[in-house]
XYZ file of C-alpha atoms in Angstrom:
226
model
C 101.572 121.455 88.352
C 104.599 118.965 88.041
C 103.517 116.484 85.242
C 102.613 112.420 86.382
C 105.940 110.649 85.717
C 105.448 106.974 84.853
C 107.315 104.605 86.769
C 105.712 100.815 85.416
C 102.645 98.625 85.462
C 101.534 95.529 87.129
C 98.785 92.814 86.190
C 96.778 91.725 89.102
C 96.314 88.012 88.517
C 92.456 87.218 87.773
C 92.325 91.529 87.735
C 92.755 94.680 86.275
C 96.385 96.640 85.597
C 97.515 98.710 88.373
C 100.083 101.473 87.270
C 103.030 103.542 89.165
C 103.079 106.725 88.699
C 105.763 109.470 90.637
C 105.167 113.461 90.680
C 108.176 114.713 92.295
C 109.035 113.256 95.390
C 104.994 111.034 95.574
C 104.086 108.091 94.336
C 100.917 106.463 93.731
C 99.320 103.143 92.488
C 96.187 104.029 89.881
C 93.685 101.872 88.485
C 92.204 102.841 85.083
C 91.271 106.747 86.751
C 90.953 105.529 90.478
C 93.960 106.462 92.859
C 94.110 103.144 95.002
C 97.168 104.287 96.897
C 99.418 107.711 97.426
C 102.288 108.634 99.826
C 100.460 111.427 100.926
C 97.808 109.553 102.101
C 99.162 107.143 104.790
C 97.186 108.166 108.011
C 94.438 105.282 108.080
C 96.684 102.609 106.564
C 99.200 103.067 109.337
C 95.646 103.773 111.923
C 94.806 99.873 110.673
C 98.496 99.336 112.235
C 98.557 101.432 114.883
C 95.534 100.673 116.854
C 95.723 96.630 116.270
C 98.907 96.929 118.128
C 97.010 98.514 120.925
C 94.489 95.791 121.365
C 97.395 93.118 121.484
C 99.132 95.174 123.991
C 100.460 92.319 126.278
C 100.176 89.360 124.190
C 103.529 87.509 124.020
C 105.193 86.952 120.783
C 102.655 87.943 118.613
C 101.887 87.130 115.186
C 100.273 89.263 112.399
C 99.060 88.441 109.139
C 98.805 91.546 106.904
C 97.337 91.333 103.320
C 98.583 93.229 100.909
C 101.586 95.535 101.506
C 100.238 98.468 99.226
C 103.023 100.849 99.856
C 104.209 99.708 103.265
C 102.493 101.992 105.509
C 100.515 99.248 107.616
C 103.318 96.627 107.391
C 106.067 100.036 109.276
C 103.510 101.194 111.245
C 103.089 97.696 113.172
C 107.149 97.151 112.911
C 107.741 100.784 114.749
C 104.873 99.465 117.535
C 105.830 95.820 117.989
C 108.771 94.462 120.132
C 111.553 92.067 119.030
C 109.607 88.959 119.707
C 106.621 89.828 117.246
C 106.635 87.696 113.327
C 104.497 89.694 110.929
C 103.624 87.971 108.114
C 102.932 90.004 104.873
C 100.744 87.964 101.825
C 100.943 90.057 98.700
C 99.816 88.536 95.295
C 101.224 91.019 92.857
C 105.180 90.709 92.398
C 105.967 93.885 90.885
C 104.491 95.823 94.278
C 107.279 94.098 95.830
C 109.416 94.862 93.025
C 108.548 98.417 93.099
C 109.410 98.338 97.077
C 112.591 97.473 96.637
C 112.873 99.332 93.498
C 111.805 102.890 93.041
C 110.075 103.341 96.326
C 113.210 101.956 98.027
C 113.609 105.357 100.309
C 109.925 105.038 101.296
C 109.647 101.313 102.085
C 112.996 102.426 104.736
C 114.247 98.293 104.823
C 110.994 97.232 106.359
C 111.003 94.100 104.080
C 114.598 93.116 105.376
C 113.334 93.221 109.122
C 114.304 90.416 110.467
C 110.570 89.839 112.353
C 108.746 90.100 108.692
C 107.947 86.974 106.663
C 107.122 87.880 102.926
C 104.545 85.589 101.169
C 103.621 85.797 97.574
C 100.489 84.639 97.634
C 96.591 85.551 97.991
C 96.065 86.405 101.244
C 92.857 84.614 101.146
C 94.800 80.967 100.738
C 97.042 82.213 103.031
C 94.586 82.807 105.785
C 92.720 79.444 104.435
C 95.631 77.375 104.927
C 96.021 78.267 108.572
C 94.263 77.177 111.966
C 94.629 79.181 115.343
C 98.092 80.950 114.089
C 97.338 84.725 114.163
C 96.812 87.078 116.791
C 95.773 89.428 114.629
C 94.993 89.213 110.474
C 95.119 92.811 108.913
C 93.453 93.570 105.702
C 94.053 96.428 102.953
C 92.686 94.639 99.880
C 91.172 96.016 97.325
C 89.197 98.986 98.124
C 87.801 96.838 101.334
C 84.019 95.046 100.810
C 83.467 96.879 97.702
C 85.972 95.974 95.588
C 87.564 97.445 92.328
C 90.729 95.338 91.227
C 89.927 92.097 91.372
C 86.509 90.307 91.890
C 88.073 87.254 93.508
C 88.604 89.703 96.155
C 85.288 89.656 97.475
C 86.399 85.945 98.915
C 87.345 87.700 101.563
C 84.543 89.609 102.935
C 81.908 86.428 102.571
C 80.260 84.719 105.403
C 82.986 81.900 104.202
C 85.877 84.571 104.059
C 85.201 85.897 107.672
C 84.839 82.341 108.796
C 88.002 81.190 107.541
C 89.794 84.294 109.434
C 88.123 83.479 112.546
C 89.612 79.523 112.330
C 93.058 81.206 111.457
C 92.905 83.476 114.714
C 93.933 82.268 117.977
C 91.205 82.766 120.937
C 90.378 86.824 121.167
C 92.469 87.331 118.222
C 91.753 90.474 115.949
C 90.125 90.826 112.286
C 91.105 94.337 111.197
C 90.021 95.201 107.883
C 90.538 98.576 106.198
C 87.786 100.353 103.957
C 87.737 103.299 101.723
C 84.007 103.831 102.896
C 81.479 102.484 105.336
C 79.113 99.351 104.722
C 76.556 98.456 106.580
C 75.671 95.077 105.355
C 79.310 93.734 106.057
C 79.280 95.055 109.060
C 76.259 93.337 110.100
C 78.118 90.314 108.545
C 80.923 90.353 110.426
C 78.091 90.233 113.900
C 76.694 87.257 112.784
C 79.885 85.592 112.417
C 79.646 86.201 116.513
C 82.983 88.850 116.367
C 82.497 91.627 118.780
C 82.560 94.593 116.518
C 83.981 98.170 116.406
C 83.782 100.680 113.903
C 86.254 103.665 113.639
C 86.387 106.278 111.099
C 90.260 107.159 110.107
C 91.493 110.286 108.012
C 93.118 109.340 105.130
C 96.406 111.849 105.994
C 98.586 111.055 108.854
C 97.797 115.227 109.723
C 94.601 114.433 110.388
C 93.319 115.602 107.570
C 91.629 114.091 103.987
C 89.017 111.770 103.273
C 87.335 109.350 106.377
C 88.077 106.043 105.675
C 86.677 102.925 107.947
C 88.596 100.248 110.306
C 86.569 97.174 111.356
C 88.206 95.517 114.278
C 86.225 92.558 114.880
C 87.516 90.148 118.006
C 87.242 86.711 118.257
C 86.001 85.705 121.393
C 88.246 83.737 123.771
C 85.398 80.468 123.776
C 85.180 79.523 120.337
C-alpha cells in the first residue's frame, strides 16, 4: 500500500491538531488516530446538501448557513442544486482548511470558494448563527463529529438546548436545521423535539456509491408560527 504522504497541520482554536495527509490521488484530515474526513468518503456530506435543497425547493432566494467546510463536499453539493439567486454562507474557524482548499486540494475544492453566490466567514459557526435573527432558510452543520464531539469541546455549544435555540431564532419561519452525525443519538434527538422542531431522521452511507459506514442527518423544521 502507497505510504501516507504528509501535506501540513492545523490547530483548532480552544482544540486539538488536525493533520493533512495525501495517499496518491486522496486526502484526508486525521485527528491523533481518528480519520475526521477523506475524499473517498463524500456520500453523506454531500446527502446533508443534497436533500436540504429538496426541502427548500421553491423558496425564493434562499440563504444557507453551512458550518464548517471540511473538504467542500456539502458547501458543492448545495452550489450544483441551488439556482443563481441562492447566498450560501460558509463559517469555518480553522484558516489553514481554507488554506489547504485553495492550496493542495485546489483540484478537489473545483473554484467553489470563488462562486460568486458563496460568502466565506472565518469564524465559529456558533457566533455566527448567534449573531443572526430570522436570516437563514436553512443552517447546515458538519462540526465536529456531530453531538459527540472529538476536536473541540466548545463544540458541544452547538448541540445544547441554548445551541438549538439560537438556530431556531437565526431561521426564518419553516426554515431547516440540518445537522450531520457520524452516529445516531438518541438523547439529542429527543432534544431537538423539545425545542418544538418537527424532526426527521435519515441514515446516509458514508460513500457517494452507496456504500461505507451509515452516518445520520437530522433535519429538524422550524415551524412557520413561531
Amino acid at each position: 500500500m502507497q505510504a501516507r504522504e504528509f501535506i501540513g497541520s492545523a490547530q483548532v482554536p480552544g482544540g486539538e491538531e488536525l493533520t493533512l495527509y495525501r495517499r496518491g490521488g486522496d486526502f484526508m484530515i486525521v485527528l491523533d488516530r481518528n480519520e475526521l474526513m477523506s475524499s473517498r468518503m463524500s456520500g453523506s456530506e454531500e446527502a446533508l446538501a443534497n436533500l436540504s435543497c429538496e426541502r427548500l425547493r421553491g423558496r425564493a432566494r434562499p440563504h444557507l448557513l453551512i458550518g464548517g467546510y471540511g473538504m467542500g463536499f456539502t458547501l458543492r453539493a448545495a452550489l450544483a442544486a441551488l439556482d443563481g439567486t441562492a447566498t450560501v454562507t460558509v463559517a469555518e474557524l480553522v484558516p489553514e482548511i481554507i488554506q489547504w482548499a485553495r492550496g493542495p486540494m485546489a483540484e478537489l475544492a473545483a473554484g467553489c470558494l470563488d462562486d460568486p453566490r458563496v460568502r466565506l466567514v472565518q469564524a465559529d459557526v456558533a457566533d455566527v448563527i448567534g449573531a443572526a435573527r430570522g436570516l437563514y432558510d436553512a443552517i447546515l452543520l458538519d462540526v465536529d463529529n456531530g453531538p459527540d464531539g472529538l476536536v473541540r469541546q466548545a463544540n458541544d455549544r452547538l448541540y445544547s438546548a441554548q445551541g438549538i435555540a439560537a438556530a431556531i431564532a437565526a431561521l426564518r419561519p419553516g426554515g431547516i436545521l440540518a445537522i450531520w452525525s457520524a452516529a445516531p443519538d438518541a438523547s439529542f434527538a429527543r432534544r431537538l423535539s423539545r425545542a418544538g422542531l418537527a424532526v426527521e431522521e435519515i441514515a446516509v452511507r458514508a460513500r457517494s456509491n452507496g456504500k461505507g459506514p451509515r452516518h445520520v442527518i437530522w433535519f429538524a423544521a422550524k415551524r412557520a408560527s413561531r
